[in-house]
Short mmCIF file of N, CA and C in Angstrom, two decimals:
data_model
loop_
_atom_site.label_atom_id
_atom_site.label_comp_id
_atom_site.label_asym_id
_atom_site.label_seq_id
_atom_site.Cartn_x
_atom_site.Cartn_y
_atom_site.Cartn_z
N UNK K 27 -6.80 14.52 19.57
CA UNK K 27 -6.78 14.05 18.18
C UNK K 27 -6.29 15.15 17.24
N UNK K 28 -6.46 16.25 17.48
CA UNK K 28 -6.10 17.54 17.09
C UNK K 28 -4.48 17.78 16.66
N UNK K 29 -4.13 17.31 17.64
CA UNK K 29 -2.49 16.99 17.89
C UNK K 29 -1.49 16.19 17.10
N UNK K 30 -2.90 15.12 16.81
CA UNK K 30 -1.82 13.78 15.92
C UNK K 30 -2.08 14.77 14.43
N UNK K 31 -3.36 15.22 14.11
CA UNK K 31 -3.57 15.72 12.80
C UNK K 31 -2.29 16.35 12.55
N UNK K 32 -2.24 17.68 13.32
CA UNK K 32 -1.16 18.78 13.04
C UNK K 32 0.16 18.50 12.91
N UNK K 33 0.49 16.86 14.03
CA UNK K 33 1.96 16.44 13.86
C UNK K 33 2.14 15.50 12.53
N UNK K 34 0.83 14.98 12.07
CA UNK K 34 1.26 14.03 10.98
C UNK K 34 1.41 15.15 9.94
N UNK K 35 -0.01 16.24 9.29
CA UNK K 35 0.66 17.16 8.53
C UNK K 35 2.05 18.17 8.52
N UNK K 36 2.47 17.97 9.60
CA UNK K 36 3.79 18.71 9.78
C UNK K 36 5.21 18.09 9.13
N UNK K 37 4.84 16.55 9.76
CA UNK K 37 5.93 15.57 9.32
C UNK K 37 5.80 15.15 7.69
N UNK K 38 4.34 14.92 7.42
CA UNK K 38 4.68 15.13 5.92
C UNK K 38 5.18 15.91 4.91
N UNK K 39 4.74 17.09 5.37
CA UNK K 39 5.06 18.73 4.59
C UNK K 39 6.50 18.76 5.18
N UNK K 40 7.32 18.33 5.84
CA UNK K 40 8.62 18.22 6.23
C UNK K 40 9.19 17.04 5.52
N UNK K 41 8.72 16.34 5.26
CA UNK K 41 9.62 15.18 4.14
C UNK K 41 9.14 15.68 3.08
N UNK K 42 8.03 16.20 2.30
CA UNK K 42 7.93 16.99 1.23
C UNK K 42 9.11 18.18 0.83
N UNK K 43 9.16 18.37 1.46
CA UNK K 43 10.28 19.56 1.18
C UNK K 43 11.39 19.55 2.20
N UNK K 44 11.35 18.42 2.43
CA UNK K 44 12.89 18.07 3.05
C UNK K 44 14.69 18.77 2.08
N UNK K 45 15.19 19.43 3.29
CA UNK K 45 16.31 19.81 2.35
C UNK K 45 17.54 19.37 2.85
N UNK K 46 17.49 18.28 3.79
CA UNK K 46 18.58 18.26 4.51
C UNK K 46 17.97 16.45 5.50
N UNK K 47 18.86 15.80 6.04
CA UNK K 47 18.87 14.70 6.83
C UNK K 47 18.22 15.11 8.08
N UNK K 48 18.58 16.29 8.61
CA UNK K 48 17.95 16.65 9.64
C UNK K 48 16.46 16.83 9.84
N UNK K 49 15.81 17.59 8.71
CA UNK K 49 14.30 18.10 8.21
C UNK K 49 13.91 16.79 8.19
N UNK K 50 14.28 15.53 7.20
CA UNK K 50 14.40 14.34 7.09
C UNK K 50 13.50 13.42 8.41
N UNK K 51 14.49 13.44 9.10
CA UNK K 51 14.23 12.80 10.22
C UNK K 51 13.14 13.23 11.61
N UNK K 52 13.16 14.83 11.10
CA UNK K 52 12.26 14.97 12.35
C UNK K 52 10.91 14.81 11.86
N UNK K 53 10.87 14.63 10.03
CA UNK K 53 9.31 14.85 9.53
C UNK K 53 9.12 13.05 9.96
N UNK K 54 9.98 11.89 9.77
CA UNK K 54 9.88 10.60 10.12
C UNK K 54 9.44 10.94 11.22
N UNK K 55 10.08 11.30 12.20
CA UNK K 55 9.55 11.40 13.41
C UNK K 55 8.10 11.59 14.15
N UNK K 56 7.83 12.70 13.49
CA UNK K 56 6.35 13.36 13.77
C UNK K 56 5.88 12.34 12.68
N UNK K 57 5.74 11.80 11.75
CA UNK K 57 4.57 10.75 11.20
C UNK K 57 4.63 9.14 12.02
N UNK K 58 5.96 8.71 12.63
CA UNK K 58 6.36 7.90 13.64
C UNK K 58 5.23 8.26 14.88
N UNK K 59 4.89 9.33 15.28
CA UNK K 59 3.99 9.77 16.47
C UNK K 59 2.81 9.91 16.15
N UNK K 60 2.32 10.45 15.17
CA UNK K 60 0.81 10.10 14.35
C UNK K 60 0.51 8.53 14.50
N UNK K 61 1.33 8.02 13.15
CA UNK K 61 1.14 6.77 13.02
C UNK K 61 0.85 5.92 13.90
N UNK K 62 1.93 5.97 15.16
CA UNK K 62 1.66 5.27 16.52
C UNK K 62 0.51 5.59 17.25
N UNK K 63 -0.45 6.53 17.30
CA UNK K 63 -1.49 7.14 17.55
C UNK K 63 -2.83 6.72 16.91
N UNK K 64 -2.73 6.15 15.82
CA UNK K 64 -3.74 5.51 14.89
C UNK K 64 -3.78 5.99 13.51
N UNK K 65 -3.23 7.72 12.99
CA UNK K 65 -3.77 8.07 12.19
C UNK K 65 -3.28 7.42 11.00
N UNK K 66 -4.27 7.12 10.02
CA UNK K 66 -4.73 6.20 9.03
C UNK K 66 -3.81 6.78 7.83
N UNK K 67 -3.58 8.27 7.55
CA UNK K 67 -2.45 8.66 6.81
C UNK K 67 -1.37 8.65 7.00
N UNK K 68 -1.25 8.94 8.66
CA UNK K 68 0.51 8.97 8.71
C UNK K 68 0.92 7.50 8.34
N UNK K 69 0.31 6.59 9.24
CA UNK K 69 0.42 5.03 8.95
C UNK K 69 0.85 5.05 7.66
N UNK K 70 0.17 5.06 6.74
CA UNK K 70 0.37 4.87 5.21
C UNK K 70 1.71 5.61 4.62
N UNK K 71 2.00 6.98 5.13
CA UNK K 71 3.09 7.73 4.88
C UNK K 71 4.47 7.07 5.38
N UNK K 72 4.08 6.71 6.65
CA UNK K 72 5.04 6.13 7.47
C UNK K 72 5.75 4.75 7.01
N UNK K 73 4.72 3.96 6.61
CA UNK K 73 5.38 2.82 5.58
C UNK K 73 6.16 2.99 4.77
N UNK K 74 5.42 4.09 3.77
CA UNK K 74 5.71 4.60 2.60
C UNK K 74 7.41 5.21 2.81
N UNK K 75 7.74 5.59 3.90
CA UNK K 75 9.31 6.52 4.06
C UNK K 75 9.98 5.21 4.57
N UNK K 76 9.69 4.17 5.27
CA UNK K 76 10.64 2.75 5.44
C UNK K 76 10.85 2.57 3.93
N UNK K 77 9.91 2.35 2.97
CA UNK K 77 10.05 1.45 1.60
C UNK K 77 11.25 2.16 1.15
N UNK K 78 10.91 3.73 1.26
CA UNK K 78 11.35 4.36 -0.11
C UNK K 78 12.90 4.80 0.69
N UNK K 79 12.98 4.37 1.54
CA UNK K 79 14.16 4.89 2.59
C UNK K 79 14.45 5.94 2.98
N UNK K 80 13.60 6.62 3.04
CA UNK K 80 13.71 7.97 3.91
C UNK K 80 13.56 7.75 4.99
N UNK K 81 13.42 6.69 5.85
CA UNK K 81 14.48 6.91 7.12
C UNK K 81 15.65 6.08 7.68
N UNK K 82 16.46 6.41 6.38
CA UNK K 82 17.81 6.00 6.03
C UNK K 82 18.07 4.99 5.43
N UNK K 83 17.95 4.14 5.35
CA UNK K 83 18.10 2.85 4.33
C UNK K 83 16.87 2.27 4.06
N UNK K 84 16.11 1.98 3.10
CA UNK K 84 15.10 0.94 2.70
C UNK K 84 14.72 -0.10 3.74
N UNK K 85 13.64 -0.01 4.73
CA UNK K 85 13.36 -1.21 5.29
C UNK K 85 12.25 -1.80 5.24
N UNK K 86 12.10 -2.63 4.38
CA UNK K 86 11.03 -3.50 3.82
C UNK K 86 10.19 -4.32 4.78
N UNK K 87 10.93 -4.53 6.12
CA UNK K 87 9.97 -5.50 7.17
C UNK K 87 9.15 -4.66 7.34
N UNK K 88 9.58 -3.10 8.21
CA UNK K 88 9.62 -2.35 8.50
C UNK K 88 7.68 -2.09 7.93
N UNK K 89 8.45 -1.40 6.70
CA UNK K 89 7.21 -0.87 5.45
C UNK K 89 5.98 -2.21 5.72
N UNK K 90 6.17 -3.25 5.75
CA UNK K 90 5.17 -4.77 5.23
C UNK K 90 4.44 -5.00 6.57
N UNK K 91 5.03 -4.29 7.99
CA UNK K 91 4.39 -4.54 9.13
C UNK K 91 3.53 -3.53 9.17
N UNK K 92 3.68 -2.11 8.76
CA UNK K 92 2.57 -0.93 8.99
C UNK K 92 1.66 -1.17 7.79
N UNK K 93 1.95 -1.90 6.64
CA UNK K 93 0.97 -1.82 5.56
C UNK K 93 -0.19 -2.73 6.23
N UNK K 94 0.66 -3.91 6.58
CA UNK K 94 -0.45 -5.02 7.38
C UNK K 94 -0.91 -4.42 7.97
N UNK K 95 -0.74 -3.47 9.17
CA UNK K 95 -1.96 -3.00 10.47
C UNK K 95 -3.16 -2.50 9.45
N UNK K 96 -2.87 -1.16 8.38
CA UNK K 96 -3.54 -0.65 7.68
C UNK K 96 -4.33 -1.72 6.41
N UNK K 97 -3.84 -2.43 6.57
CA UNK K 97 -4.43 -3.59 5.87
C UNK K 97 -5.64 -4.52 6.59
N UNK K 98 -5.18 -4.71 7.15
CA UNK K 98 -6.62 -5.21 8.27
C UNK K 98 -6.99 -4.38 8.73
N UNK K 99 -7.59 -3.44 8.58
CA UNK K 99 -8.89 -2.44 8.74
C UNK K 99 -9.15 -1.89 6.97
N UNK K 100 -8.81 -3.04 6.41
CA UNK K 100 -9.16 -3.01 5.07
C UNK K 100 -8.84 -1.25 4.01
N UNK K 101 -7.67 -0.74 4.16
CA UNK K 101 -7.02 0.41 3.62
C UNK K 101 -6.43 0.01 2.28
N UNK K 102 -7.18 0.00 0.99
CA UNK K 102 -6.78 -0.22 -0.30
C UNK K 102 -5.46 0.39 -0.76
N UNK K 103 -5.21 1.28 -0.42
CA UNK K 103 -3.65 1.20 -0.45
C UNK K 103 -3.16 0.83 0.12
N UNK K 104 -3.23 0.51 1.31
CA UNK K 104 -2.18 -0.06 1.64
C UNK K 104 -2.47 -1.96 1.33
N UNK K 105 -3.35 -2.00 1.29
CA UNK K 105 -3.36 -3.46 0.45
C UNK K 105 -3.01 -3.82 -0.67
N UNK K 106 -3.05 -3.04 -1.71
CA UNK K 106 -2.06 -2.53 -3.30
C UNK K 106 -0.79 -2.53 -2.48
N UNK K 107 -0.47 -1.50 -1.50
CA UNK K 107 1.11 -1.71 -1.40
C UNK K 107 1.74 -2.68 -0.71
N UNK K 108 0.74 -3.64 -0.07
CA UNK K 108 1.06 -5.31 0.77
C UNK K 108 1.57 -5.87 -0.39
N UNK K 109 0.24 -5.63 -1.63
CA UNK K 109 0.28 -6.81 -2.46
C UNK K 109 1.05 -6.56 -3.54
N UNK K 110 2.18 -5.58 -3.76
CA UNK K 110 3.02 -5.26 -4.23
C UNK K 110 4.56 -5.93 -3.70
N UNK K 111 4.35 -5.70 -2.24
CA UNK K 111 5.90 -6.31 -1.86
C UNK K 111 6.03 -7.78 -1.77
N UNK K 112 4.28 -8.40 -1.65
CA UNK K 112 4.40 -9.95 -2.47
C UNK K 112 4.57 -10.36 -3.93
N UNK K 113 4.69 -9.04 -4.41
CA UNK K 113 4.49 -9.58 -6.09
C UNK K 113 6.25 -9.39 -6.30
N UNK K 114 6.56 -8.44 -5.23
CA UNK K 114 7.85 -8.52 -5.88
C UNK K 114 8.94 -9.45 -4.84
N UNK K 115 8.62 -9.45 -3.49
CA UNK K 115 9.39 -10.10 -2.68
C UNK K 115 10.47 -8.96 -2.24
N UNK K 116 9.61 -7.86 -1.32
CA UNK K 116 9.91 -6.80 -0.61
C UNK K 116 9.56 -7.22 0.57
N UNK K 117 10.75 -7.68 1.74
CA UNK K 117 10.61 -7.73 2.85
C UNK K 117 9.61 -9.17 3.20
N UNK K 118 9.35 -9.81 2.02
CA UNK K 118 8.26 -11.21 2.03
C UNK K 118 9.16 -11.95 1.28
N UNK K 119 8.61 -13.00 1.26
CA UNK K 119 8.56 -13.54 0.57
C UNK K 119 8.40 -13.36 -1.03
N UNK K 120 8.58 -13.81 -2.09
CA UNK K 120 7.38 -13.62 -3.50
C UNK K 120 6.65 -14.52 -3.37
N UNK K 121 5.24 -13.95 -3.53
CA UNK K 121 3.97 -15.20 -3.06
C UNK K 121 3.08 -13.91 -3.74
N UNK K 122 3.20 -14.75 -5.46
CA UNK K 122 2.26 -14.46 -6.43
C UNK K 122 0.79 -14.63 -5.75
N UNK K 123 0.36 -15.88 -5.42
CA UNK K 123 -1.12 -16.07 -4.72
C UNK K 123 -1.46 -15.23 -4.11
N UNK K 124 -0.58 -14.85 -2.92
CA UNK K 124 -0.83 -13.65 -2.00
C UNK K 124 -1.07 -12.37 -2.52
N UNK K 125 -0.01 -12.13 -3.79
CA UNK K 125 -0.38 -10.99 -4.02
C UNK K 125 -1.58 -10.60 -4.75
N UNK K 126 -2.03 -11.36 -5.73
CA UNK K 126 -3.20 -11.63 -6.33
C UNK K 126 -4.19 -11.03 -5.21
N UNK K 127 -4.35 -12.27 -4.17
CA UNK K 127 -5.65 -11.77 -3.27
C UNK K 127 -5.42 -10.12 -2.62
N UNK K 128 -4.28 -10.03 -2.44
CA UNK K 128 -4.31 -8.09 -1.61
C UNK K 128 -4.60 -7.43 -3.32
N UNK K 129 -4.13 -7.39 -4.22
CA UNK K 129 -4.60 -6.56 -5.49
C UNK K 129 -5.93 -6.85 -5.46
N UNK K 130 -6.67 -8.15 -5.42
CA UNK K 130 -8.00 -7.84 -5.53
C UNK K 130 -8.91 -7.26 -4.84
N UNK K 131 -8.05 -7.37 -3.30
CA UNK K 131 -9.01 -6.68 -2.27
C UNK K 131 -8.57 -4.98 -2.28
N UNK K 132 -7.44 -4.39 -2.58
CA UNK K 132 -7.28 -3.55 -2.79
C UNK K 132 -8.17 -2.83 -4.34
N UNK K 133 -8.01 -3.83 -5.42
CA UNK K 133 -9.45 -3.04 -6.25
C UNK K 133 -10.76 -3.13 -5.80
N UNK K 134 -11.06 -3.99 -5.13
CA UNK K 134 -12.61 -3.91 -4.48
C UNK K 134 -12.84 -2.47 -3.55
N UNK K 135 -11.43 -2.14 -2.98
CA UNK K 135 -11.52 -0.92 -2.26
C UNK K 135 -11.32 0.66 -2.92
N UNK K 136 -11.46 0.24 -4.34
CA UNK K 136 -11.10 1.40 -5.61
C UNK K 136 -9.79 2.03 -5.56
N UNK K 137 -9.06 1.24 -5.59
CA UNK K 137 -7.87 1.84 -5.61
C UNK K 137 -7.18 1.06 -7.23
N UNK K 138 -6.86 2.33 -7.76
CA UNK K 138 -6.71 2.41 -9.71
C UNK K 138 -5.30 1.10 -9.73
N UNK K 139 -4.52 1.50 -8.44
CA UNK K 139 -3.05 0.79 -9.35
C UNK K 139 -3.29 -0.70 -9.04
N UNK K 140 -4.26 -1.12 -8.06
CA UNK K 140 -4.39 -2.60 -8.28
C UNK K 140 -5.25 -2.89 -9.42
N UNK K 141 -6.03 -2.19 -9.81
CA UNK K 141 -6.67 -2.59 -10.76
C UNK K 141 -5.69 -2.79 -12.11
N UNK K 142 -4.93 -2.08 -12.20
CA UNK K 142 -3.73 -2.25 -13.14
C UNK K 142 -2.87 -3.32 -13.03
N UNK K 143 -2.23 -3.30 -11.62
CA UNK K 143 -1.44 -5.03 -11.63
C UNK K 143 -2.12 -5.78 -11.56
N UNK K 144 -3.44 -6.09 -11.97
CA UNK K 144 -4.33 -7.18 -12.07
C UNK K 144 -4.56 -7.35 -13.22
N UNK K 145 -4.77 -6.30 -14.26
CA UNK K 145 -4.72 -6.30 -16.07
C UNK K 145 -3.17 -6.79 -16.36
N UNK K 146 -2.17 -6.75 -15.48
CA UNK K 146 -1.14 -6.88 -15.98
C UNK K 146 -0.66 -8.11 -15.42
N UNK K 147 -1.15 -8.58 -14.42
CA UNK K 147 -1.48 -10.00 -14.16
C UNK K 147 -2.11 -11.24 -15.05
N UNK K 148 -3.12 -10.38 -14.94
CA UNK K 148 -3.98 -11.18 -15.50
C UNK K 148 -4.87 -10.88 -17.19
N UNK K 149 -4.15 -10.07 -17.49
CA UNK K 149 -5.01 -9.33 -18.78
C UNK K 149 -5.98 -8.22 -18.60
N UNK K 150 -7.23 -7.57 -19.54
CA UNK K 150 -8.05 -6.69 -19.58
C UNK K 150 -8.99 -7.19 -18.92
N UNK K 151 -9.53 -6.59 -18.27
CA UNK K 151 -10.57 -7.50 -17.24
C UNK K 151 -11.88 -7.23 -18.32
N UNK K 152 -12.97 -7.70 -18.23
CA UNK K 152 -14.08 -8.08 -18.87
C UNK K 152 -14.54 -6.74 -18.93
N UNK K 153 -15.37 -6.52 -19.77
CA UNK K 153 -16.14 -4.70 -19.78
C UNK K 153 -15.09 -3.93 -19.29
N UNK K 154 -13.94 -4.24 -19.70
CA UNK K 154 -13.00 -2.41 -19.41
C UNK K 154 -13.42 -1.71 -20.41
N UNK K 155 -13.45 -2.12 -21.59
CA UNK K 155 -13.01 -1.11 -22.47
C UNK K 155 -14.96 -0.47 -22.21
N UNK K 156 -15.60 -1.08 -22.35
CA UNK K 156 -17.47 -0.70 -21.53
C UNK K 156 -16.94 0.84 -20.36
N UNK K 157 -16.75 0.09 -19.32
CA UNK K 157 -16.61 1.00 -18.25
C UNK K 157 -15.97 1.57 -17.67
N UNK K 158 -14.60 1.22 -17.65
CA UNK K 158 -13.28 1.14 -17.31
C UNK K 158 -13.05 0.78 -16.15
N UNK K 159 -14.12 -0.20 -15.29
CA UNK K 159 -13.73 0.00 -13.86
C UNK K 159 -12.80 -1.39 -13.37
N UNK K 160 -12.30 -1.79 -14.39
CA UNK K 160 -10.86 -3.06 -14.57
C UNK K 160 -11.97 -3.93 -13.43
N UNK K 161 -10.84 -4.83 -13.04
CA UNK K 161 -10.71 -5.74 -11.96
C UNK K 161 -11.53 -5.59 -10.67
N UNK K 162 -12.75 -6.38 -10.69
CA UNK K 162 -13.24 -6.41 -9.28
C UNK K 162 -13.36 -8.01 -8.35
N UNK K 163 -13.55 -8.55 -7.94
CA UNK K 163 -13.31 -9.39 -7.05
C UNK K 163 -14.46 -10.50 -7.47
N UNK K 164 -15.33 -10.05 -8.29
CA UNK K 164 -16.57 -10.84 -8.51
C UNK K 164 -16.68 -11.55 -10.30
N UNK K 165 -15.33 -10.79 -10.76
CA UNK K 165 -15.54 -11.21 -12.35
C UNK K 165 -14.71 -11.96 -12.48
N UNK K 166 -15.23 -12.86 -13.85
CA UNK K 166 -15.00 -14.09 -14.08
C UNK K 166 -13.54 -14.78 -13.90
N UNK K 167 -12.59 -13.52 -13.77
CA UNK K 167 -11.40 -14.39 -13.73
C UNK K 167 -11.41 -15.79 -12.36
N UNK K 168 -11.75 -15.47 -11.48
CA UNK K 168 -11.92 -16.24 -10.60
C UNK K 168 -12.25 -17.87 -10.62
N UNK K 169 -13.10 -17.91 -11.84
CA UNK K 169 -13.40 -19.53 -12.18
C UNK K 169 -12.43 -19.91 -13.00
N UNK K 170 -11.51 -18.81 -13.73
CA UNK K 170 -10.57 -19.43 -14.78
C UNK K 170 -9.31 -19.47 -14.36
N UNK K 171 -8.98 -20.80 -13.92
CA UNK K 171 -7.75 -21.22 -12.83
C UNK K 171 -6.66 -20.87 -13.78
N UNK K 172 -6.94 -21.24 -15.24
CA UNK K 172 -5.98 -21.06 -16.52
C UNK K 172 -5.06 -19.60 -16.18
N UNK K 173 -5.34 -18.85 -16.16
CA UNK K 173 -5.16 -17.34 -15.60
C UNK K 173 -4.33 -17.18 -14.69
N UNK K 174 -4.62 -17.55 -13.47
CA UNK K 174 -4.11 -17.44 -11.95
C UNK K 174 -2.76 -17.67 -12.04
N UNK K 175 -2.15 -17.39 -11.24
CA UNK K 175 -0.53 -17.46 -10.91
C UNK K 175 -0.78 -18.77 -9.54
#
């Protein structure tokens, strides 16, 4: 386990300061061998370099199949970033509904930017300006179909 750690931090800190296609590809690589291994960051990183195309062109299936694994073991980012490529129709479909439910389960898992495309969905959620803790899965928007996409 030691192994995947050191190769996923290697491959990230290598697309971090990537200076070249070559650096590029071998940091994909080593988070490609994490990721495939289980680890829960590279996974997330590893999506994250399909979306953003760092490993070579933008591939959105690509990105929407590793968010899902990390998504069912319930990973709030990566459920914000499921329910992002449904809101926009990255590699999905656009399936507003869908995305709704991954933003909500992604704020139930405290993660800030679903809580945001859910105010921006759906307005200020109830007691923000009280607590600030936006959008959770249990407030009232839920009975008010008026709202919903």
């Amino acid at each position: 386990q030691g192994n995947v750690e050191a190769t996923y931090r290697a491959g990230a800190l290598r697309l971090s300061a990537a200076t070249g296609e070559r650096q590029a590809a071998r940091g994909v690589a080593q988070l490609q061998f994490a990721a495939e291994h289980g680890h829960t960051d590279a996974m997330l990183r590893y999506a994250r370099a399909f979306e953003a195309g760092e490993t070579g062109t933008p591939d959105y299936a690509q990105a929407v199949a590793w968010y899902e694994k990390l998504a069912a073991q319930k990973n709030a980012a990566a459920l914000y970033s499921l329910g992002r490529m449904h809101d926009q129709g990255l590699g999905v479909p656009v399936d507003p509904k869908r995305a709704l439910e991954l933003y909500v389960q992604a704020a139930d898992g405290g993660d800030p930017q679903a809580r945001r495309a859910l105010e921006r969905l759906l307005g200020p959620a109830p007691g923000i300006g009280r607590s600030g803790d936006g959008w959770r899965s249990g407030d009232d928007w839920r009975s008010d179909r008026s709202r919903r996409p």
